[in-house]
Coordinates of C-alpha atoms and ligand atoms in Angstrom, one line a residue:
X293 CA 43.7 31.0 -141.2
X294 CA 46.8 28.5 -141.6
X295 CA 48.0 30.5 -144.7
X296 CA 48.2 33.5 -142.7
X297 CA 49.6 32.1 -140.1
X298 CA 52.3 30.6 -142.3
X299 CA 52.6 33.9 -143.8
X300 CA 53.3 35.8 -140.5
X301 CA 55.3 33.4 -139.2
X302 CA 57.7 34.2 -142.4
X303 CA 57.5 37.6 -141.8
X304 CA 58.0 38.3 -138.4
X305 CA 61.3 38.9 -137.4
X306 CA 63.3 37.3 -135.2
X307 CA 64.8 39.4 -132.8
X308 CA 68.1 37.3 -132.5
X309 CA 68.1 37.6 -136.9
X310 CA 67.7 41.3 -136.2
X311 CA 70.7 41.6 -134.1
X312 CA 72.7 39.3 -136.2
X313 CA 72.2 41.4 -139.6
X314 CA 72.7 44.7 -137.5
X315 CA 76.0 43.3 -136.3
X316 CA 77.2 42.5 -139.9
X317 CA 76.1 46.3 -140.8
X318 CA 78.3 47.4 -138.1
X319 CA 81.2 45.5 -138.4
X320 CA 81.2 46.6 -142.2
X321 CA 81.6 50.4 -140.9
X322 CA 83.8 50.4 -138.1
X323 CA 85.7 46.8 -138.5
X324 CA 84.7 43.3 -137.6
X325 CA 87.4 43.3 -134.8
X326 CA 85.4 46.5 -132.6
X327 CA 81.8 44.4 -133.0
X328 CA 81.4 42.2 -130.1
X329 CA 78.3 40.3 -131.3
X330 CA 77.3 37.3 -129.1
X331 CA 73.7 37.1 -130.9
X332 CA 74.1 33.4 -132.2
X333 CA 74.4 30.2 -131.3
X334 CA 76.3 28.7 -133.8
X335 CA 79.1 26.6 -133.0
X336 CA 82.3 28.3 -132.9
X337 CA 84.6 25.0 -132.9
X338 CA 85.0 23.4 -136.2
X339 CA 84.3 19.7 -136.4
X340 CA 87.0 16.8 -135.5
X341 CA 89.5 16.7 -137.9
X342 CA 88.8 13.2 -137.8
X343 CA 85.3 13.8 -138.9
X344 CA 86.4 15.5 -141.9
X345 CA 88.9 12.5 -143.1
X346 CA 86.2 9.8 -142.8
X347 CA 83.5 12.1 -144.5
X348 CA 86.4 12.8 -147.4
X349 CA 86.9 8.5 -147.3
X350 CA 83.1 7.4 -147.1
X351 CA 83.1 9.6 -150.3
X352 CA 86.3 8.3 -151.9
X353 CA 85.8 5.1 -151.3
X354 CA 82.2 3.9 -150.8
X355 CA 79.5 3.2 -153.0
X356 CA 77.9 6.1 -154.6
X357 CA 74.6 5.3 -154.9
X358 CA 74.4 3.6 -151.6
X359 CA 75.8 6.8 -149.8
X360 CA 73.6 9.5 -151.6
X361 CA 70.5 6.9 -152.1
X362 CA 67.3 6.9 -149.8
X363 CA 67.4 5.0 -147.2
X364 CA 65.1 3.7 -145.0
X365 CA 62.4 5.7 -143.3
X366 CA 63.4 5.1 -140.0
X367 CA 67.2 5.3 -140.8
X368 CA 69.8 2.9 -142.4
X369 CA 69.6 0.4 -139.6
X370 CA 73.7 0.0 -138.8
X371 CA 73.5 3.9 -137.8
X372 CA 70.7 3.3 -135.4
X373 CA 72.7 -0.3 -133.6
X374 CA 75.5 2.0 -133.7
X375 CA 73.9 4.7 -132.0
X376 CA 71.6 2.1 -129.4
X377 CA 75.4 0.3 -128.5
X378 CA 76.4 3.5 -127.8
X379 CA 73.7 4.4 -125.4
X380 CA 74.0 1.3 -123.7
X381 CA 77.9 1.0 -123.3
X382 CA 77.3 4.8 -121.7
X383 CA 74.3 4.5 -119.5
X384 CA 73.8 1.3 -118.8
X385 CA 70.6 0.7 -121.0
X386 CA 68.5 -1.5 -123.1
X387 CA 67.8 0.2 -126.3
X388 CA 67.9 -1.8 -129.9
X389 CA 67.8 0.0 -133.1
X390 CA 63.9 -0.6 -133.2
X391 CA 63.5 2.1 -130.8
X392 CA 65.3 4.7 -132.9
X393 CA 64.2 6.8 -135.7
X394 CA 66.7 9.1 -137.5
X395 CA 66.1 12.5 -138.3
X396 CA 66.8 15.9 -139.6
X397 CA 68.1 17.7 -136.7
X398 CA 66.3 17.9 -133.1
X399 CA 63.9 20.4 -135.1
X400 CA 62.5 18.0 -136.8
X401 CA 62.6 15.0 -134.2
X402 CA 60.1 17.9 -131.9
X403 CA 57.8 17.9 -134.4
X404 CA 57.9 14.5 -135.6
X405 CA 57.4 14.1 -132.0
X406 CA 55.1 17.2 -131.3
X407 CA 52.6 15.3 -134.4
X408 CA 52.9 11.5 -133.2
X409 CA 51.7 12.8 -129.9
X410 CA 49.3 15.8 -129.5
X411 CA 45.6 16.0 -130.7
X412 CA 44.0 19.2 -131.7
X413 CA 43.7 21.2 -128.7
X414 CA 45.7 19.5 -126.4
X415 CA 48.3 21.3 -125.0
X416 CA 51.9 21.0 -124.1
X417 CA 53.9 22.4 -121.0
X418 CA 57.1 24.2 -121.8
X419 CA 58.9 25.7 -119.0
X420 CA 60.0 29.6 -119.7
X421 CA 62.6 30.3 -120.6
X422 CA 62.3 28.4 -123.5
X423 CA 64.1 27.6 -127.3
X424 CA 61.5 30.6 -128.8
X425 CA 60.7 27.6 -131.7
X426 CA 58.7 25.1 -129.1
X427 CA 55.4 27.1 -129.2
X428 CA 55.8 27.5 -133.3
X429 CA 56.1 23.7 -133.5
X430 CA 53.1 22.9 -130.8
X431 CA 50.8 25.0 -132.3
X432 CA 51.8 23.5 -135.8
X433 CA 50.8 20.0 -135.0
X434 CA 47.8 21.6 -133.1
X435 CA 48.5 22.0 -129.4
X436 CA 48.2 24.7 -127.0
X437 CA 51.7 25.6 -125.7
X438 CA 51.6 26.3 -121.9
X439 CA 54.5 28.2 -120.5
X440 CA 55.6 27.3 -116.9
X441 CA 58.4 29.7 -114.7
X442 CA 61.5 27.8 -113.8
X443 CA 62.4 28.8 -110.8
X444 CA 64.6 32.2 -111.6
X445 CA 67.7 31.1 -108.7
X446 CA 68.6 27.9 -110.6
X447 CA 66.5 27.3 -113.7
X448 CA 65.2 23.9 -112.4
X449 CA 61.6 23.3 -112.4
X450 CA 59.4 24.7 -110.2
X451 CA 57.3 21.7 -109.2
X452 CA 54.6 23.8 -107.4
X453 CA 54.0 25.6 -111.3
X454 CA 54.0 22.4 -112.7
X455 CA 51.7 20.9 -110.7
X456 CA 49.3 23.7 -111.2
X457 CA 49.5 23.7 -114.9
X458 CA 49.0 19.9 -115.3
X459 CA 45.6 18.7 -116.4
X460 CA 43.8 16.2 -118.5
X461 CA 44.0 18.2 -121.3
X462 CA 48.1 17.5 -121.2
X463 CA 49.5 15.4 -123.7
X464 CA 53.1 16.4 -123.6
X465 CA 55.6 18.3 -121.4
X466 CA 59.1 19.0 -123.1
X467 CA 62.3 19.5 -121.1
X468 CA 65.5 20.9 -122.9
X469 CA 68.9 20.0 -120.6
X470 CA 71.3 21.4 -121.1
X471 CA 69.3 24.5 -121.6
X472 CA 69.1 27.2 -124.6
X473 CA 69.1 29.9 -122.7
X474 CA 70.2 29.6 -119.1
X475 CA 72.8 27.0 -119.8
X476 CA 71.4 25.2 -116.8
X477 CA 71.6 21.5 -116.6
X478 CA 68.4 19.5 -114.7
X479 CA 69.6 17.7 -111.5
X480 CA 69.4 14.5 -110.9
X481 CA 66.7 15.3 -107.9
X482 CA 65.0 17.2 -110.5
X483 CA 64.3 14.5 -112.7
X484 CA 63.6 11.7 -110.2
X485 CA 60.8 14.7 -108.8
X486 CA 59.7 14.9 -112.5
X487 CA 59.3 11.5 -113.5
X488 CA 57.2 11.1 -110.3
X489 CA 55.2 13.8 -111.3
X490 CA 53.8 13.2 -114.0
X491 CA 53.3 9.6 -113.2
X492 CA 50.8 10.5 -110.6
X493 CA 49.5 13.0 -113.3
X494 CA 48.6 10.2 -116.0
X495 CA 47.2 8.2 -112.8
X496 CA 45.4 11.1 -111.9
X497 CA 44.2 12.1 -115.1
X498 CA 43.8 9.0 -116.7
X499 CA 46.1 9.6 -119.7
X500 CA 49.1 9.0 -121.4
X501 CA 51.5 12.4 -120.8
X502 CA 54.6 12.3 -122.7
X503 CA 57.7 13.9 -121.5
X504 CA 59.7 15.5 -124.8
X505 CA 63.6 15.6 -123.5
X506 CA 64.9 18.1 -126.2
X507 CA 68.6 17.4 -125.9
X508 CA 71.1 18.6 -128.9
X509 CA 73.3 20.3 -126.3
X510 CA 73.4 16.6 -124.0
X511 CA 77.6 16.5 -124.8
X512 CA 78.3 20.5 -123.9
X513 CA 78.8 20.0 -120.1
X514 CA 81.9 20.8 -118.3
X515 CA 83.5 20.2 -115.0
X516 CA 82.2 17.2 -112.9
X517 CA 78.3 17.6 -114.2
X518 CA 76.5 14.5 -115.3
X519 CA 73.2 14.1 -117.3
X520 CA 71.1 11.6 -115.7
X521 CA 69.7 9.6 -118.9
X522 CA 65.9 10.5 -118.6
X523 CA 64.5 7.1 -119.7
X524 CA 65.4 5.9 -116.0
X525 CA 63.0 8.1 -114.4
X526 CA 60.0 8.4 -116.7
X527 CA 58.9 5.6 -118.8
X528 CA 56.5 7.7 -121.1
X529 CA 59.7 9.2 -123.0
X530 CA 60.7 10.8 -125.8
X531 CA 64.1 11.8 -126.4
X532 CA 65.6 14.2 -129.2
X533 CA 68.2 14.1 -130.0
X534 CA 70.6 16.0 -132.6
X535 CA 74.8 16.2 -133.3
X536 CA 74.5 19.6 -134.7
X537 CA 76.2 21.2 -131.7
X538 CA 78.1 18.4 -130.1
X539 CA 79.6 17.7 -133.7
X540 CA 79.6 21.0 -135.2
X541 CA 77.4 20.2 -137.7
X542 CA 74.4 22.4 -137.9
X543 CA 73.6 22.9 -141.5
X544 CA 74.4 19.0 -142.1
X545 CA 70.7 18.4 -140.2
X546 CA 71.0 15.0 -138.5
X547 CA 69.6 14.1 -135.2
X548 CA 67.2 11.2 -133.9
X549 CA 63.9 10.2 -132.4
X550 CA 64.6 7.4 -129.2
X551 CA 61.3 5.9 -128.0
X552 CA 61.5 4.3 -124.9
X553 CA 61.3 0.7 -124.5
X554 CA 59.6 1.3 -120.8
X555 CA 56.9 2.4 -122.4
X556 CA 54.7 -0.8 -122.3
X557 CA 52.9 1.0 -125.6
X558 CA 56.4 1.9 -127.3
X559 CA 55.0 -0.2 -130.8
X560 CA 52.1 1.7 -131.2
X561 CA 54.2 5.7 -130.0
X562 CA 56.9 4.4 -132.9
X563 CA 54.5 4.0 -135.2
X564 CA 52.8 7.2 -134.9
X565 CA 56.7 8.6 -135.0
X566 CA 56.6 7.0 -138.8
X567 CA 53.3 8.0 -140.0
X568 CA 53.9 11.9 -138.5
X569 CA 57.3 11.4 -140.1
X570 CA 56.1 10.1 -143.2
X571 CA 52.9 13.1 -143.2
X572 CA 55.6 15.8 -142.9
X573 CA 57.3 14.8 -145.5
X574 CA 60.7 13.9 -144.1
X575 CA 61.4 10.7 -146.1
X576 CA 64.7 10.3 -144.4
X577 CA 67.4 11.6 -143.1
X578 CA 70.4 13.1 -145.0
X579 CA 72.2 9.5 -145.9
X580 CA 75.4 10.9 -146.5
X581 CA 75.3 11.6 -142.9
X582 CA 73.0 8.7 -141.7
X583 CA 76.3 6.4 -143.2
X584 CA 78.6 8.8 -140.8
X585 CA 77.3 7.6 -137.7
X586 CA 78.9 4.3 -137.0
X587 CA 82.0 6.6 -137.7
X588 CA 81.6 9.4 -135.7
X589 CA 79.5 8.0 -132.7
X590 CA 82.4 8.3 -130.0
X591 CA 83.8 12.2 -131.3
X592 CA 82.4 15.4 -130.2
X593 CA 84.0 18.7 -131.1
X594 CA 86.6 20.6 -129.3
X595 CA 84.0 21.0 -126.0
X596 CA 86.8 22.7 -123.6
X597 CA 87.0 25.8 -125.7
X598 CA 83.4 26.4 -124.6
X599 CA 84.6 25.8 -120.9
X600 CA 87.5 27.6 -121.4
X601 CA 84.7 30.6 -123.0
X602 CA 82.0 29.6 -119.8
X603 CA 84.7 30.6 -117.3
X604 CA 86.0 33.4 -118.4
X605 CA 82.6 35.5 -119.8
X606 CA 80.8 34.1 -116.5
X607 CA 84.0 35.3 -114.1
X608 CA 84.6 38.5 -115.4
X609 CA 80.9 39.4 -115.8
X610 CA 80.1 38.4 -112.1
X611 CA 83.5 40.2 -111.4
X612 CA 82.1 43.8 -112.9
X613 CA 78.7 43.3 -111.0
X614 CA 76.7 41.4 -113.2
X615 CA 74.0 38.6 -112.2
X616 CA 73.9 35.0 -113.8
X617 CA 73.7 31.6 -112.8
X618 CA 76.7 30.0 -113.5
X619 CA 76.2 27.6 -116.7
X620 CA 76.7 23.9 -116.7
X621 CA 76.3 23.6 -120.3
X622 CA 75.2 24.2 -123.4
X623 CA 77.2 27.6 -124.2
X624 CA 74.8 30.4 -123.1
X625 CA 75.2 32.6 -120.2
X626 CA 71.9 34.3 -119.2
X627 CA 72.4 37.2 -117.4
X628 CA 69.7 39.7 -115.6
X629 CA 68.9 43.1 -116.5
X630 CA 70.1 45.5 -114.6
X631 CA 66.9 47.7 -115.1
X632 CA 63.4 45.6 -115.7
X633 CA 63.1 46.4 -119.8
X634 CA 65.8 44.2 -120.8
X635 CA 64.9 45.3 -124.3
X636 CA 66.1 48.4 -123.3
X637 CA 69.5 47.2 -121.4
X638 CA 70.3 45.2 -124.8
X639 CA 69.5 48.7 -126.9
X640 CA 72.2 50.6 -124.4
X641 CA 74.6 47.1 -125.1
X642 CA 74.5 48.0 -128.0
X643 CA 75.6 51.7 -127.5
X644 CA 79.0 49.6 -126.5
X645 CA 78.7 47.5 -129.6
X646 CA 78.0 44.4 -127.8
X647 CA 75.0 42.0 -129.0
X648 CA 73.0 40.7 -126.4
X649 CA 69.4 38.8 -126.8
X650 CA 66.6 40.2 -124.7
X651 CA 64.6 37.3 -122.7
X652 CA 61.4 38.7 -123.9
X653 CA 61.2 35.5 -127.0
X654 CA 62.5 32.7 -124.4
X655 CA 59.1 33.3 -122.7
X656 CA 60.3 35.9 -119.8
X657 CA 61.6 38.8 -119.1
X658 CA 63.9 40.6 -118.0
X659 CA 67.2 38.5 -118.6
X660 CA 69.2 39.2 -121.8
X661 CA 71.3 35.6 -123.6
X662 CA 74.7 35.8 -124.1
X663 CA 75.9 33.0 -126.4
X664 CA 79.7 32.6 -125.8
X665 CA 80.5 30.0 -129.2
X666 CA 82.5 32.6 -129.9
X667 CA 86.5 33.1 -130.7
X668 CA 87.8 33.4 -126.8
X669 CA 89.9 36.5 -128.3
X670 CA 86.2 38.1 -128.8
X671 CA 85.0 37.7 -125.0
X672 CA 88.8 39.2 -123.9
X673 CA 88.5 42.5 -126.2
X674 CA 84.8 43.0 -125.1
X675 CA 85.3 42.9 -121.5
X676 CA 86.4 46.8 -121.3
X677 CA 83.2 47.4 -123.2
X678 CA 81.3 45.5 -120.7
X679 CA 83.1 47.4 -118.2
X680 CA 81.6 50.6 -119.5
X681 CA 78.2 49.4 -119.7
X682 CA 78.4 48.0 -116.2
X683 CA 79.7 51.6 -114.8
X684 CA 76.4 52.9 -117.1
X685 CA 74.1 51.3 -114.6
X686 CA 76.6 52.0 -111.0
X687 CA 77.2 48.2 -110.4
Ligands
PLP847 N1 66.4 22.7 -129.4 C1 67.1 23.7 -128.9 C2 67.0 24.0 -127.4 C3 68.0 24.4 -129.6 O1 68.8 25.4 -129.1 C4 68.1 24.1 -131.0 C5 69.0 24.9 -131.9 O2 69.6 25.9 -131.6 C6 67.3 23.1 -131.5 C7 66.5 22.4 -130.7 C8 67.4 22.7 -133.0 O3 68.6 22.0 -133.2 P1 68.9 21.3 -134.6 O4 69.9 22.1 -135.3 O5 69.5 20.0 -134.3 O6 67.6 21.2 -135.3

């Protein structure tokens, strides 16, 4: 059974990889500059420049072996102070290195995670729409994934749905704010509700219920909007935790694991973080990059450009007749289909050469993605197209 599933799981197409490899097709017949493909979300912003001149000195100038040898499994432990002084100076908390664990990417810390946490059968509440991975990476470490509505005006949780899908077969319940897809960001209401929640859940069930706060987009928030720091509200916390977007940095696969100290059983969770680590076969994270974090820990990447992208995409679209909740970071716009197959509203996108994800994978339907980390120029010479295709379906 597991090799088939491996096997299908290599062989099924993503639809996002579909659209991606149609748009390269296109642009290679009628000109990159007339495809407007919005498909991906891969940082458009390159990283600092300052980034690149202390990655170019830590190689000049530091000690080889050190900076390309393994290091520890839990991460070379002046990255993780650096990281825990960070937190602290920011949100006015209590963590110390001990409670960190560095990782490849916030892929890796939810399965580290996902393995330290569930038993066979247990399952996990993900609330739709979701990062299409999170039910690939519960059912790898053996859990049931259980997909709960946000509520569609705002993409906060719906507590009533929540409520109704926990039971005492929950062992985990992952939250992802700033969201992939809606770009919504979890108030703090939302997460003082949620952190009371599943308290009187673990009372009620007797049981440990972890919440997973999936959070590599926790820097991409514009105007006034702040993240409340999850730890305050729940105690049974996980955070993960990655610098691929914030930084740039996708394909350099470097993130963490935070346990939190509130957790009067945090020894015995980190330890489970090591050995699931350890069973996967992480050994460490990428050193070159573990040895850039006391470096890099106060830069993002340019983050207004994505503003800059949020406001006009989300303006213009809203302008034309289009429906979306306005985004308050990560850099997705999710907009609703103007007819219910929004497989078939991205198919007649495409009839106006714009690439458009239909909701279908992120666990409901009837929305399509939009990911604006894209050149701004793109977004200003798509807008007639979007034009058409709005005048397509009388808005
Ligand atoms: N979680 C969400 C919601 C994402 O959108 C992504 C990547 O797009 C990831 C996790 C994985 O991020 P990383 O590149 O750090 O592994």
């Amino acid at each position: 059974m597991n090799t088939e599933r491996m096997r299908s799981l290599g062989e099924k197409r993503s639809v996002i990889r579909e659209l991606f490899e149609y748009g390269n097709k296109r642009k290679a017949e009628i000109g990159a500059e007339n495809v407007f493909d919005f498909s991906i979300g891969n940082p458009s912003v390159p990283a600092p420049k300052e980034f690149s001149e202390e990655l170019c000195r830590l190689l000049a100038e530091e000690n080889p072996v050190s900076v390309h040898g393994y290091t520890s499994a839990p991460g070379d432990f002046s990255a993780r102070k650096a990281i825990a002084e960070n937190l602290n100076e920011r949100f006015e908390t209590a963590f110390a290195p001990e409670h960190l664990y560095l990782t490849c990417g916030a892929a890796a810390s939810l399965t580290i995670s996902l393995s330290a946490v569930v038993n066979d059968g247990e399952e996990v509440i993900i609330f739709a729409p979701f990062f299409p991975e999170y039910p690939v990476f519960i059912e790898t470490a053996g859990g049931k994934p259980i997909s709960v509505p946000c509520r569609s005006s705002d993409f906060q949780i719906d507590f009533y749905e929540l409520e109704k899908a926990l039971n005492k077969n929950t062992a985990a319940v992952i939250i992802n704010s700033p969201n992939n897809p809606s770009g919504a960001v979890l108030s703090e209401e939302c997460f003082e509700k949620l952190g009371k929640t599943l308290l009187e859940a673990e009372e009620k069930f007797g049981r440990k219920i972890y919440l997973i706060s999936d959070e590599p987009y926790r820097e991409l928030v514009y105007g006034e909007i702040k993240i409340p720091f999850v730890t305050k509200y729940y105690a049974d916390t996980i955070i993960c935790y990655s610098w691929s977007k914030s930084l740039s940095i996708p394909g350099e696969r470097i993130g963490y694991i935070l346990v939190s100290p509130e957790n009067t059983k945090w020894k015995s969770l980190y330890s489970g973080i090591c050995g699931a680590g350890r069973a996967l076969g992480f050994v460490c994270a990428p050193s070159l990059f573990q040895h850039m974090i006391p470096k890099c820990i106060k830069m993002t990447s340019d983050i207004s450009v994505y503003a800059e992208n949020r406001n006009l995409l989300y303006d213009s679209l809203a302008g034309m007749g289009f429906k979306a909740v306005r985004p308050d970071g990560a850099f997705y716009l999710f907009v609703k289909s103007p007819e219910a197959d929004a497989k078939a509203f991205s198919e007649k996108a495409k009839k106006h050469e714009i690439l458009i994800v239909p909701s279908d994978d992120f666990g409901m339907e009837g929305f399509v993605r939009i990911s604006y980390c894209v050149p701004k120029e793109q977004i200003e010479r798509s807008l007639p197209n979007f034009k058409k295709l709005a005048e397509e379906y009388s808005l």
